[in-house]
Amino acid sequence: MTFKVFIDGRHGTTGLKIDERLSIRPEIEILAIPEAQRKEPAVKAEFINAADAVFLCLPDAASRESVALLRPDNTRTRFLDASTAHRTHPDWVYGLPELNGGQRERVRRAQKVAVPGCHASGFIMLLAPLVAGGIVPKDYPVSTYSITGYSGGGKEMIASYEEPESLPEAMKSPRFYALGLTHKHLPEMQAQTGLAHAPLFTPIVGNFAQGMVVAVPLLPRLLPKKVTPADVQAYFAEYYAGEVFVKVMPLDAAPLLDNGFLPATACNDTNRAEIFVFGHGEQILLAARFDNLGKGASGAAIQCMNIMLGVDEATGLAV
């Protein structure tokens, strides 16, 4: 069976990756809108309504405009929005199939799926299970930090790192950003974990193209029931048992580290997310490592598309 796919915003960072991954799949026919007509609403409407699946790789406002082009009687075309426009919208399903017991089926039945943000993906994979299980209370004062490769900033940031003949000294080191503490991923991070308050989130961009680690520190003394790193690792292992793309790493992760370091790039070019638990009786550190362009963007989008179209979830995706 052949599926017709339209990538709206095909030339952006996420759109290019989706196009690259789908172009080698024989059962996928990519509908390519002529460059000169890609901003004409009537032409775009034709492509959207002719597709089985539409990826929206656009700014928020443009994503909303494209969704409005769906004919009222069209219940066949499925949307996957990679923008932030619909991630907390009640009519859209959040595209993290591994989230709780019923999310995969909700994705399967949905006509509209919001693809998670990259930072949010790691944070939610770490916190949502613990909040749902009562290990972390909803009013816990959560903080999180995340380091990402510069590809997460899109074409403009990629150019700022890759085009200069000599990179400015300030850009050679990791750089904190979104210091107003109002990052665009915060609403979905709070909504999908069930936290009573948004976490204090500090993202960091590094001088490397892709890869990501999201970290969440926990203090057992502030939890309703004291838990150890072993307890948390075992809980994650049970929660994610059987998942293809989420791998809970052994508690003794020393053999998996690079001389004691946790590089952000080990999952690059895959759709795999690795969950680590570090610490001791007084302090616990959770970490999720994945490719910000894979499980954090295009890979997650294609995983959801596979589920929605009824094909094997892992088709076209490296583990």
Short mmCIF file of C-alpha atoms in Angstrom, two decimals:
data_model
loop_
_atom_site.label_atom_id
_atom_site.label_comp_id
_atom_site.label_asym_id
_atom_site.label_seq_id
_atom_site.Cartn_x
_atom_site.Cartn_y
_atom_site.Cartn_z
CA MET A 1 0.00 0.00 0.00
CA THR A 2 1.28 3.46 -0.92
CA PHE A 3 0.80 6.47 1.34
CA LYS A 4 0.88 10.05 0.10
CA VAL A 5 2.78 12.43 2.36
CA PHE A 6 3.03 16.21 2.16
CA ILE A 7 5.75 18.03 4.11
CA ASP A 8 4.69 21.63 4.65
CA GLY A 9 7.94 23.43 5.43
CA ARG A 10 10.05 20.84 3.66
CA HIS A 11 13.16 23.03 3.53
CA GLY A 12 13.49 23.69 7.26
CA THR A 13 15.74 21.65 9.54
CA THR A 14 13.04 19.20 10.65
CA GLY A 15 11.39 19.10 7.23
CA LEU A 16 14.65 18.20 5.52
CA LYS A 17 15.25 15.34 7.96
CA ILE A 18 11.73 14.00 7.50
CA ASP A 19 12.14 14.21 3.72
CA GLU A 20 15.49 12.42 3.93
CA ARG A 21 14.08 9.60 6.04
CA LEU A 22 10.93 9.13 3.95
CA SER A 23 12.48 9.47 0.50
CA ILE A 24 14.03 5.99 0.72
CA ARG A 25 10.79 4.28 1.73
CA PRO A 26 9.12 2.65 -1.30
CA GLU A 27 5.63 2.77 0.24
CA ILE A 28 5.80 6.57 0.68
CA GLU A 29 4.99 9.01 -2.12
CA ILE A 30 6.13 12.51 -1.17
CA LEU A 31 3.92 15.21 -2.66
CA ALA A 32 6.25 18.07 -3.59
CA ILE A 33 4.60 21.43 -4.07
CA PRO A 34 6.26 23.60 -6.75
CA GLU A 35 8.60 26.13 -5.12
CA ALA A 36 6.88 29.09 -6.78
CA GLN A 37 3.49 28.00 -5.41
CA ARG A 38 4.34 26.85 -1.91
CA LYS A 39 2.86 29.98 -0.29
CA GLU A 40 -0.34 30.02 -2.34
CA PRO A 41 -3.19 28.89 -0.05
CA ALA A 42 -5.30 27.37 -2.81
CA VAL A 43 -2.43 25.25 -4.12
CA LYS A 44 -1.36 24.24 -0.63
CA ALA A 45 -4.94 23.24 0.16
CA GLU A 46 -4.92 20.86 -2.80
CA PHE A 47 -1.77 19.15 -1.56
CA ILE A 48 -2.97 18.94 2.04
CA ASN A 49 -6.31 17.40 1.09
CA ALA A 50 -4.65 14.94 -1.30
CA ALA A 51 -2.30 13.56 1.36
CA ASP A 52 -2.71 10.70 3.79
CA ALA A 53 -0.33 12.43 6.20
CA VAL A 54 0.80 16.06 6.42
CA PHE A 55 3.85 17.15 8.38
CA LEU A 56 3.79 20.77 9.51
CA CYS A 57 7.37 22.04 9.90
CA LEU A 58 6.44 25.70 10.16
CA PRO A 59 6.24 28.62 12.58
CA ASP A 60 3.22 28.43 14.86
CA ALA A 61 1.01 30.88 12.96
CA ALA A 62 1.73 29.23 9.62
CA SER A 63 0.89 25.80 11.10
CA ARG A 64 -2.50 27.06 12.22
CA GLU A 65 -3.13 28.51 8.77
CA SER A 66 -2.29 25.19 7.09
CA VAL A 67 -4.60 23.21 9.38
CA ALA A 68 -7.42 25.59 8.46
CA LEU A 69 -7.03 24.52 4.81
CA LEU A 70 -8.36 21.03 5.57
CA ARG A 71 -11.78 20.53 4.01
CA PRO A 72 -14.53 20.05 6.66
CA ASP A 73 -15.51 16.72 5.11
CA ASN A 74 -11.94 15.39 5.00
CA THR A 75 -11.51 12.83 7.77
CA ARG A 76 -8.74 10.91 5.95
CA THR A 77 -5.82 13.35 6.03
CA ARG A 78 -3.78 13.15 9.26
CA PHE A 79 -1.69 16.04 10.61
CA LEU A 80 1.62 15.87 12.48
CA ASP A 81 2.60 19.33 13.71
CA ALA A 82 6.24 19.86 14.65
CA SER A 83 5.64 23.45 15.81
CA THR A 84 4.59 24.50 19.31
CA ALA A 85 1.18 25.67 18.07
CA HIS A 86 -0.89 22.69 19.22
CA ARG A 87 1.11 20.88 21.91
CA THR A 88 -1.30 21.79 24.68
CA HIS A 89 -4.42 22.06 22.50
CA PRO A 90 -7.21 19.76 23.77
CA ASP A 91 -8.14 18.66 20.24
CA TRP A 92 -4.62 17.43 19.46
CA VAL A 93 -2.96 14.27 20.75
CA TYR A 94 0.53 14.65 22.19
CA GLY A 95 2.93 12.59 20.09
CA LEU A 96 4.88 10.69 22.72
CA PRO A 97 3.61 7.09 22.31
CA GLU A 98 5.62 5.83 25.28
CA LEU A 99 3.74 8.16 27.65
CA ASN A 100 1.52 6.11 30.01
CA GLY A 101 -0.48 3.07 28.96
CA GLY A 102 -2.92 4.57 26.48
CA GLN A 103 -0.99 7.21 24.56
CA ARG A 104 0.04 4.93 21.69
CA GLU A 105 -3.58 4.05 20.99
CA ARG A 106 -4.58 7.71 21.18
CA VAL A 107 -1.90 8.50 18.58
CA ARG A 108 -3.12 5.61 16.43
CA ARG A 109 -6.70 6.95 16.36
CA ALA A 110 -5.86 10.66 16.10
CA GLN A 111 -6.30 12.86 13.09
CA LYS A 112 -4.14 15.58 14.64
CA VAL A 113 -0.91 14.85 16.52
CA ALA A 114 1.40 17.45 18.04
CA VAL A 115 5.03 16.33 17.86
CA PRO A 116 6.83 17.05 21.17
CA GLY A 117 9.54 19.63 21.53
CA CYS A 118 13.07 18.26 21.87
CA HIS A 119 13.82 19.47 25.41
CA ALA A 120 10.29 18.60 26.46
CA SER A 121 10.63 15.02 25.18
CA GLY A 122 13.48 14.19 27.54
CA PHE A 123 11.95 16.01 30.48
CA ILE A 124 8.58 14.31 30.09
CA MET A 125 10.11 10.85 29.63
CA LEU A 126 11.89 11.37 32.97
CA LEU A 127 9.22 13.09 35.06
CA ALA A 128 5.84 11.87 33.80
CA PRO A 129 6.30 8.27 35.02
CA LEU A 130 7.47 9.42 38.46
CA VAL A 131 4.61 11.88 38.92
CA ALA A 132 2.07 9.31 37.70
CA GLY A 133 3.46 6.76 40.15
CA GLY A 134 3.38 9.15 43.11
CA ILE A 135 7.16 9.07 43.53
CA VAL A 136 7.47 12.78 42.73
CA PRO A 137 4.57 14.87 44.06
CA LYS A 138 2.83 17.28 41.70
CA ASP A 139 3.94 20.27 43.77
CA TYR A 140 7.62 19.26 43.84
CA PRO A 141 9.92 22.23 43.04
CA VAL A 142 11.33 20.72 39.84
CA SER A 143 14.36 22.12 38.07
CA THR A 144 15.89 20.82 34.87
CA TYR A 145 18.69 21.69 32.51
CA SER A 146 19.33 20.51 29.01
CA ILE A 147 22.28 20.72 26.64
CA THR A 148 21.66 20.51 22.92
CA GLY A 149 23.59 20.74 19.69
CA TYR A 150 23.16 23.93 17.72
CA SER A 151 20.98 22.27 15.05
CA GLY A 152 18.12 22.61 17.54
CA GLY A 153 18.09 26.34 16.84
CA GLY A 154 17.20 25.94 13.17
CA LYS A 155 18.81 27.30 10.04
CA GLU A 156 19.81 30.67 11.47
CA MET A 157 21.66 29.18 14.43
CA ILE A 158 23.23 26.46 12.28
CA ALA A 159 24.57 29.16 9.95
CA SER A 160 25.95 31.17 12.87
CA TYR A 161 28.04 28.17 13.91
CA GLU A 162 28.98 26.72 10.54
CA GLU A 163 29.43 29.67 8.19
CA PRO A 164 32.09 31.81 9.93
CA GLU A 165 35.66 30.97 8.96
CA SER A 166 36.60 31.50 12.59
CA LEU A 167 34.09 30.96 15.35
CA PRO A 168 33.97 33.74 17.97
CA GLU A 169 35.42 32.69 21.31
CA ALA A 170 32.09 33.20 23.07
CA MET A 171 30.49 30.56 20.82
CA LYS A 172 33.13 27.92 21.45
CA SER A 173 31.88 27.30 24.96
CA PRO A 174 28.42 26.05 25.98
CA ARG A 175 25.97 28.95 26.29
CA PHE A 176 22.91 29.25 28.51
CA TYR A 177 19.90 30.84 26.82
CA ALA A 178 16.19 31.59 27.41
CA LEU A 179 17.28 33.26 30.62
CA GLY A 180 13.93 35.00 31.00
CA LEU A 181 12.80 31.51 32.13
CA THR A 182 9.88 31.48 29.69
CA HIS A 183 11.08 28.90 27.16
CA LYS A 184 8.42 27.87 24.63
CA HIS A 185 8.55 24.21 25.73
CA LEU A 186 7.49 24.97 29.31
CA PRO A 187 3.70 24.69 28.79
CA GLU A 188 3.91 21.16 27.39
CA MET A 189 6.51 20.16 30.00
CA GLN A 190 4.10 21.08 32.77
CA ALA A 191 0.95 19.81 31.07
CA GLN A 192 2.27 16.38 30.12
CA THR A 193 3.85 15.65 33.50
CA GLY A 194 0.91 16.88 35.58
CA LEU A 195 3.10 19.18 37.67
CA ALA A 196 1.31 21.90 39.61
CA HIS A 197 3.99 24.42 38.66
CA ALA A 198 6.26 24.83 35.66
CA PRO A 199 9.82 23.61 36.23
CA LEU A 200 12.74 25.99 36.43
CA PHE A 201 14.27 25.17 33.05
CA THR A 202 17.71 26.24 31.84
CA PRO A 203 18.60 25.17 28.28
CA ILE A 204 22.19 25.23 27.03
CA VAL A 205 23.49 25.18 23.45
CA GLY A 206 26.91 23.70 22.73
CA ASN A 207 29.41 23.88 19.89
CA PHE A 208 28.36 20.58 18.30
CA ALA A 209 25.78 19.93 15.61
CA GLN A 210 23.36 17.46 17.15
CA GLY A 211 22.72 15.42 20.26
CA MET A 212 21.07 16.21 23.57
CA VAL A 213 21.02 15.38 27.27
CA VAL A 214 18.17 16.51 29.52
CA ALA A 215 18.87 16.23 33.26
CA VAL A 216 16.58 16.46 36.28
CA PRO A 217 17.97 16.48 39.85
CA LEU A 218 15.90 15.03 42.70
CA LEU A 219 16.35 15.30 46.46
CA PRO A 220 14.96 12.18 48.19
CA ARG A 221 14.47 14.11 51.43
CA LEU A 222 11.78 16.22 49.69
CA LEU A 223 9.87 13.23 48.33
CA PRO A 224 6.87 11.75 50.14
CA LYS A 225 8.58 8.37 50.37
CA LYS A 226 12.33 8.07 50.43
CA VAL A 227 13.63 6.28 47.35
CA THR A 228 17.08 5.26 46.20
CA PRO A 229 18.59 5.49 42.71
CA ALA A 230 18.05 1.71 42.46
CA ASP A 231 14.35 2.14 43.20
CA VAL A 232 13.97 4.79 40.49
CA GLN A 233 15.96 2.79 37.93
CA ALA A 234 13.82 -0.28 38.58
CA TYR A 235 10.65 1.78 38.25
CA PHE A 236 11.79 3.17 34.89
CA ALA A 237 12.75 -0.32 33.71
CA GLU A 238 9.25 -1.60 34.44
CA TYR A 239 7.51 1.47 33.02
CA TYR A 240 9.38 1.33 29.70
CA ALA A 241 9.56 -2.46 29.40
CA GLY A 242 8.98 -3.54 25.81
CA GLU A 243 9.46 -0.09 24.31
CA VAL A 244 11.50 -0.13 21.11
CA PHE A 245 12.90 3.38 21.34
CA VAL A 246 13.33 4.00 25.08
CA LYS A 247 16.18 2.13 26.72
CA VAL A 248 16.62 2.25 30.49
CA MET A 249 20.32 1.92 31.21
CA PRO A 250 21.79 -0.19 34.04
CA LEU A 251 22.20 1.48 37.40
CA ASP A 252 25.95 0.91 37.22
CA ALA A 253 26.46 3.02 34.11
CA ALA A 254 30.23 3.42 34.52
CA PRO A 255 31.04 0.99 31.66
CA LEU A 256 28.72 2.98 29.39
CA LEU A 257 30.36 6.34 30.10
CA ASP A 258 33.35 7.88 28.38
CA ASN A 259 35.95 7.95 31.15
CA GLY A 260 33.26 9.14 33.53
CA PHE A 261 31.69 11.59 31.09
CA LEU A 262 28.21 11.39 29.52
CA PRO A 263 28.52 12.65 25.92
CA ALA A 264 25.41 14.13 24.33
CA THR A 265 26.03 12.59 20.90
CA ALA A 266 25.85 8.81 21.44
CA CYS A 267 22.28 8.47 20.11
CA ASN A 268 22.79 10.59 17.01
CA ASP A 269 21.09 9.42 13.80
CA THR A 270 18.78 7.11 15.75
CA ASN A 271 15.33 7.41 17.27
CA ARG A 272 16.60 5.97 20.56
CA ALA A 273 16.34 7.65 23.94
CA GLU A 274 18.49 6.39 26.81
CA ILE A 275 17.40 6.87 30.42
CA PHE A 276 20.10 7.06 33.11
CA VAL A 277 19.81 7.23 36.89
CA PHE A 278 22.81 8.40 38.91
CA GLY A 279 23.34 9.29 42.54
CA HIS A 280 23.25 8.04 46.13
CA GLY A 281 20.97 8.09 49.13
CA GLU A 282 20.82 11.87 49.42
CA GLN A 283 20.82 12.98 45.78
CA ILE A 284 19.53 11.51 42.52
CA LEU A 285 20.20 12.70 38.99
CA LEU A 286 18.00 11.60 36.10
CA ALA A 287 19.25 12.00 32.53
CA ALA A 288 17.73 11.36 29.12
CA ARG A 289 20.07 11.22 26.14
CA PHE A 290 18.81 11.27 22.53
CA ASP A 291 19.24 12.95 19.17
CA ASN A 292 17.53 16.33 19.14
CA LEU A 293 16.90 15.79 15.41
CA GLY A 294 15.76 12.17 15.97
CA LYS A 295 13.59 11.32 18.98
CA GLY A 296 13.55 15.07 19.60
CA ALA A 297 12.07 16.00 16.21
CA SER A 298 11.91 14.19 12.85
CA GLY A 299 12.28 10.66 14.24
CA ALA A 300 9.45 11.19 16.71
CA ALA A 301 7.28 12.62 13.94
CA ILE A 302 7.86 9.61 11.68
CA GLN A 303 7.32 7.20 14.58
CA CYS A 304 3.90 8.77 15.15
CA MET A 305 3.13 8.73 11.41
CA ASN A 306 3.92 5.01 11.30
CA ILE A 307 1.50 4.37 14.16
CA MET A 308 -1.21 6.51 12.58
CA LEU A 309 -0.90 4.79 9.20
CA GLY A 310 -0.89 1.32 10.73
CA VAL A 311 2.62 0.29 9.73
CA ASP A 312 5.32 -1.05 12.02
CA GLU A 313 6.29 1.69 14.44
CA ALA A 314 10.02 1.29 13.82
CA THR A 315 9.84 1.39 10.00
CA GLY A 316 12.56 3.62 8.62
CA LEU A 317 13.98 4.45 12.05
CA ALA A 318 17.25 3.31 13.61
CA VAL A 319 17.16 2.07 17.19
#
